[in-house]
Coordinates of C-alpha atoms and ligand atoms in Angstrom, one line a residue:
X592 CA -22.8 -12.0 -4.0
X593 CA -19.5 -10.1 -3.9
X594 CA -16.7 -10.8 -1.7
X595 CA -16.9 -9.7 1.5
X596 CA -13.6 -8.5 4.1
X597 CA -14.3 -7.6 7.9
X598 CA -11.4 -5.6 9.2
X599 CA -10.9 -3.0 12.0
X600 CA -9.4 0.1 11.3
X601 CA -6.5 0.0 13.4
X602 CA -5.2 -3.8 12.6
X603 CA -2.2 -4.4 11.1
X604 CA -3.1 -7.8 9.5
X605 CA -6.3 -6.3 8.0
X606 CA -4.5 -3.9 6.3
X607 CA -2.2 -6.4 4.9
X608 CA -5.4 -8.2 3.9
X609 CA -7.0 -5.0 2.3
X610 CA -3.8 -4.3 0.6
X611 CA -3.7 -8.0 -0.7
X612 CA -7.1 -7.6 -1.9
X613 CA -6.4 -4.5 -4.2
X614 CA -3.4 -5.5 -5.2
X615 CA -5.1 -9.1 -6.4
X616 CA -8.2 -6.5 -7.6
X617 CA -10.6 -8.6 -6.3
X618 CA -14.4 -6.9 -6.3
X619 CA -15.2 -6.8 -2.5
X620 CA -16.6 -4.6 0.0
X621 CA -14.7 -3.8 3.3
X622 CA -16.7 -4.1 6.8
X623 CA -14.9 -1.9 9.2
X624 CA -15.9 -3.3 12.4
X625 CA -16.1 -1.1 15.7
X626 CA -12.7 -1.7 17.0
X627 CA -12.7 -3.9 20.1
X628 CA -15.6 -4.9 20.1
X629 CA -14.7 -6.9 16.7
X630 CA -14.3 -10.2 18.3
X631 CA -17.8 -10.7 18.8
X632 CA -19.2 -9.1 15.8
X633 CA -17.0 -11.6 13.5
X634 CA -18.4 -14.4 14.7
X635 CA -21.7 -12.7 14.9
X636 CA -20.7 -12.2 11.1
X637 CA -20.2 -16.1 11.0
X638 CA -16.3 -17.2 11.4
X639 CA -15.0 -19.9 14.0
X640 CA -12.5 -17.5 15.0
X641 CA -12.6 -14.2 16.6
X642 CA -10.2 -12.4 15.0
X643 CA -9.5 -10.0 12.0
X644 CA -9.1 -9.8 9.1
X645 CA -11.9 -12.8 7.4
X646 CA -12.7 -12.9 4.6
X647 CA -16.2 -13.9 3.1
X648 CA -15.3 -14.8 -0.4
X649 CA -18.0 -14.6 -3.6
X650 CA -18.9 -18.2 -3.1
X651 CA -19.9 -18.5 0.2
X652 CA -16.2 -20.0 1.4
X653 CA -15.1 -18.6 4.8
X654 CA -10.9 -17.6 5.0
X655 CA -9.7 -16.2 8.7
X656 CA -6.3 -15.0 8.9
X657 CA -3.9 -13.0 7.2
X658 CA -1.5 -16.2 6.1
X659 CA -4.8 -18.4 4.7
X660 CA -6.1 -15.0 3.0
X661 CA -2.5 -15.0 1.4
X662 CA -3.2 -18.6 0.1
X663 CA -6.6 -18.7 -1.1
X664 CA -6.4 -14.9 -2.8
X665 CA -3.2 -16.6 -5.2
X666 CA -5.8 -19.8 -5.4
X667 CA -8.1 -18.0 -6.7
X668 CA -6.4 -15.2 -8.8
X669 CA -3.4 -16.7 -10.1
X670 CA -2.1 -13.2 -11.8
X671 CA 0.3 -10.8 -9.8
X672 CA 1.4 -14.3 -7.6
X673 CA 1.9 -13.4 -4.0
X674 CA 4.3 -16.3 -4.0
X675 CA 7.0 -16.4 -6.4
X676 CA 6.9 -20.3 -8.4
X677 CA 10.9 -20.5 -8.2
X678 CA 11.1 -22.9 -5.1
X679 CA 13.7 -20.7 -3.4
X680 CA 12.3 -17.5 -3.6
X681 CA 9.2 -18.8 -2.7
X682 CA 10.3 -20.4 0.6
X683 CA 12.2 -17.0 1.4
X684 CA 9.1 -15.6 0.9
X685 CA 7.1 -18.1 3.0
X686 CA 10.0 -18.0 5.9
X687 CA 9.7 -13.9 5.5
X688 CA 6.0 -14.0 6.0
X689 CA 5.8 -16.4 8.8
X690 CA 8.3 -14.8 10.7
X691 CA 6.2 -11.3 10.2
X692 CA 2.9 -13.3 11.3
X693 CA 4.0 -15.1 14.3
X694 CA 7.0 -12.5 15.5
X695 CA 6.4 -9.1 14.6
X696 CA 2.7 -8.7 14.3
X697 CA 1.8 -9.3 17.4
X698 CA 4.3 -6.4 18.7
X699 CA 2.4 -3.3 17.3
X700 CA -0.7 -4.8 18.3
X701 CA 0.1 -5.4 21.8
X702 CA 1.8 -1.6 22.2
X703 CA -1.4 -0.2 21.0
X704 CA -4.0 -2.3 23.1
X705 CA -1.7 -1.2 25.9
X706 CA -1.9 2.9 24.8
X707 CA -5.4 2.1 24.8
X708 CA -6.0 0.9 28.3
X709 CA -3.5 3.4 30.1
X710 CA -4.5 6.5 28.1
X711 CA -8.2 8.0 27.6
X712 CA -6.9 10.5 25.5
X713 CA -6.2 7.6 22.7
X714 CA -9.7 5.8 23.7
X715 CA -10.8 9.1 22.7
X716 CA -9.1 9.5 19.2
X717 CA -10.5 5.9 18.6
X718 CA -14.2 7.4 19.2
X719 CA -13.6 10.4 17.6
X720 CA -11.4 10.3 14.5
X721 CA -11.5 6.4 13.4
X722 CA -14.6 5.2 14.3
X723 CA -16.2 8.1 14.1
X724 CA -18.7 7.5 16.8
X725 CA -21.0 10.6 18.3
X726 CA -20.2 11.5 22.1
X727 CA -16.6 10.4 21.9
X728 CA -15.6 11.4 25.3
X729 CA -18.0 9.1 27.0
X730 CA -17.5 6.3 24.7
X731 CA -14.1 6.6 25.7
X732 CA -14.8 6.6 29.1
X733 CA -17.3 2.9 28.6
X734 CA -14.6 1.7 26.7
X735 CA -12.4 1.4 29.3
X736 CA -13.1 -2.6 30.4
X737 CA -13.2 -3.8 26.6
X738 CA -9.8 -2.0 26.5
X739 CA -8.1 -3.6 28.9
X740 CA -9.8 -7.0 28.1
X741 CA -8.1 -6.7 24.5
X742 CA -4.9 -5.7 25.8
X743 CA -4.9 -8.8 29.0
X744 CA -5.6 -10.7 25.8
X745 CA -2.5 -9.6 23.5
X746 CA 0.0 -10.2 26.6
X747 CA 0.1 -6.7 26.9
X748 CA 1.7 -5.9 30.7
X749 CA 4.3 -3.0 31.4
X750 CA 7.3 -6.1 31.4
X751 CA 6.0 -7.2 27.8
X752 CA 6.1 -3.9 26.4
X753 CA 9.4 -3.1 27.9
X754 CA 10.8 -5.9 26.6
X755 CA 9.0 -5.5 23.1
X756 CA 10.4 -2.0 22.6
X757 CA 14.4 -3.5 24.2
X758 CA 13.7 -6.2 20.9
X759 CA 12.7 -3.3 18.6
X760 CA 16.3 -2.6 16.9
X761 CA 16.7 -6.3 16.5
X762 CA 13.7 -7.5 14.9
X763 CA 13.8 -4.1 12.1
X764 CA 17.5 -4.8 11.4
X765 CA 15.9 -8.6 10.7
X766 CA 13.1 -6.6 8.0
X767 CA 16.0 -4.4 6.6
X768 CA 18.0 -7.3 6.3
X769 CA 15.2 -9.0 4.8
X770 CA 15.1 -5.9 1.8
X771 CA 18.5 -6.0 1.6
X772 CA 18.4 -9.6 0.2
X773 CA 15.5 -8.6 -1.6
X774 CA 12.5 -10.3 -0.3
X775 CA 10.7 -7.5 0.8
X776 CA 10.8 -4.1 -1.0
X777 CA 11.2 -5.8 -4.4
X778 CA 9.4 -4.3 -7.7
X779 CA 6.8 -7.1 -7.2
X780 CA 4.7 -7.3 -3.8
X781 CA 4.8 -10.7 -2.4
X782 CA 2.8 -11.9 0.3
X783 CA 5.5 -11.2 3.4
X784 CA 5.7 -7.3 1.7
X785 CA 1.6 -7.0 3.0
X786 CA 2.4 -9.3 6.1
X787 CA 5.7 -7.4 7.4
X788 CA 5.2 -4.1 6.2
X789 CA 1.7 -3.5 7.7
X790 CA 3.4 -3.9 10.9
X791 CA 6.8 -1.5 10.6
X792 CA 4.4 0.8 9.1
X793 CA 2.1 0.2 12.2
X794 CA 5.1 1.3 14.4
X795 CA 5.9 4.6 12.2
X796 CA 3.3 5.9 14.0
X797 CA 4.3 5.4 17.3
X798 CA 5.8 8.8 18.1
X799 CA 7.7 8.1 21.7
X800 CA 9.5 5.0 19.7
X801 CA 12.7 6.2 18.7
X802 CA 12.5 7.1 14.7
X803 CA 13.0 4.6 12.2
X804 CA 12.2 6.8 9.3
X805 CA 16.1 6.3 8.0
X806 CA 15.5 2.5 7.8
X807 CA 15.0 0.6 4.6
X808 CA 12.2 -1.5 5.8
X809 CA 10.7 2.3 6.9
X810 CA 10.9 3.3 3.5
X811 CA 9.4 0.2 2.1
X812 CA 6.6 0.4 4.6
X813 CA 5.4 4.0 3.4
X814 CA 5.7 2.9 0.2
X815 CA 3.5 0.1 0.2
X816 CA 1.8 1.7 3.0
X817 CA 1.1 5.5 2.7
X818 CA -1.6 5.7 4.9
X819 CA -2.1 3.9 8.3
X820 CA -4.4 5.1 10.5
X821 CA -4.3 8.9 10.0
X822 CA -2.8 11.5 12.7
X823 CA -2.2 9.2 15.7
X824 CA -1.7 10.8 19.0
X825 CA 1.6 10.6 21.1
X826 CA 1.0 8.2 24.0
X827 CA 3.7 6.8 26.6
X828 CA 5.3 3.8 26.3
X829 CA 7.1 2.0 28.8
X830 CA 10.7 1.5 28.0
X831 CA 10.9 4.3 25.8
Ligands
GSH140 N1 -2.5 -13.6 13.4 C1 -3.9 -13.6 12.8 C2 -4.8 -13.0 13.8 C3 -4.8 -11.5 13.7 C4 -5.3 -10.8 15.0 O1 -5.0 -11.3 16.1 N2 -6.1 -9.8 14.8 C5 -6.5 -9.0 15.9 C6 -6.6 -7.5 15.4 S1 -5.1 -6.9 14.9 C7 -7.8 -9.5 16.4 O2 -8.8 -9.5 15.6 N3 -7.9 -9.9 17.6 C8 -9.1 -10.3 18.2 C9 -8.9 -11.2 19.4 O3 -7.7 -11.3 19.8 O4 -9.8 -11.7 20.0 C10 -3.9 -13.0 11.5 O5 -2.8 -12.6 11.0 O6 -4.9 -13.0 10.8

């Protein structure tokens, strides 16, 4: 059996996980799951957890979650190390990644579920241009409750957001500052390049957030990242 990785299209840790994959060159296949409804259908798929991405690895093992998909990846293909050996490094690396898992991830995430539930008009790109389903427009309308299921879920409310975007300067000087001492950006990708990156790259395409092109951790992002999700739609939000 070959290696299996459920993602959805739009998920920030799943493309860290994708990217973590290809740049480990492990033999897989990718399982876009339908966005939202994903929950369900990766436990369906047979994880404990509901979330994305999981991985389903060649023999049989079961790895949820972008930081234990980080581990077991350099467990099991100890070339192109996502963790440096030198102890320092490798706790910079370690602290770098944790912060991007527990702190910054969950910001894109939350902004979008929110776009989602406020605006039909991004329901509708979801349909149409990512998951490519037929009759769009009323699949965006049915949509609606799972949408604002998944954003109750992320701690998505107008005062989060608000206060997620007022944080927004502070937490990319923290990922500049972070290439600037060479953690992330560095000629060798290490795991919190995938973790943090997938996220300020996530945020690129957020077009009412002020631009953030100029920024190092940007430019890093692109890099690693060209492609997120394709042409995203301008949506409102709050605070902006
Ligand atoms: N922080 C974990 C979980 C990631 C996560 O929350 N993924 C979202 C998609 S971006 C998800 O699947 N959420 C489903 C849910 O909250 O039930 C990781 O990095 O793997």
């Amino acid at each position: 059996m070959t290696a299996r990785l459920y993602v959805t299209s739009l998920s920030n840790p799943s493309k860290a996980a994708s990217a973590m994959l290809a740049h480990k060159r492990l033999s897989h296949r990718r399982i876009d799951l339908l966005t939202g409804f994903h929950p369900y259908l990766v436990r369906a798929a047979g994880f404990e957890g509901r979330t994305v991405p999981a991985l389903e690895l060649a023999d049989g093992r079961y790895v949820q979650g972008s930081l234990e998909i980080s581990r077991a990846l350099d467990e099991l293909i100890p070339e192109r190390p996502l963790f440096p050996d030198e102890p320092v490094a490798r706790s910079a690396v370690e602290r770098a990644e944790r912060w991007g898992h527990d702190v910054l991830q969950p910001v894109p995430r939350r902004i979008f579920r929110w776009a989602a539930m406020e605006d039909p008009a991004v329901r509708r790109w979801i349909a149409a241009q990512v998951e490519g389903v037929p009759a769009p427009a009323i699949v965006a309308t049915l949509s609606r409750p799972i949408s604002t299921l998944r954003c109750a879920e992320s701690g998505g409310t107008e005062e989060t957001i608000r206060d997620s975007v007022r944080r927004l300067p502070e937490l990319l000087d923290l990922t500049d500052a972070l290439v600037a001492e060479g953690t992330l950006g560095g000629p060798e990708h290490n795991a919190a390049d995938f973790q943090v990156l997938s996220s300020v790259r996530m945020l690129l395409d957020f077009k009412a957030l002020p631009s953030a092109e100029h920024r190092p951790s940007s430019r890093a992002a692109r890099e690693l990242f060209p492609q997120f999700a394709g042409e995203m739609p301008w949506f409102e939000i709050p605070g902006t």
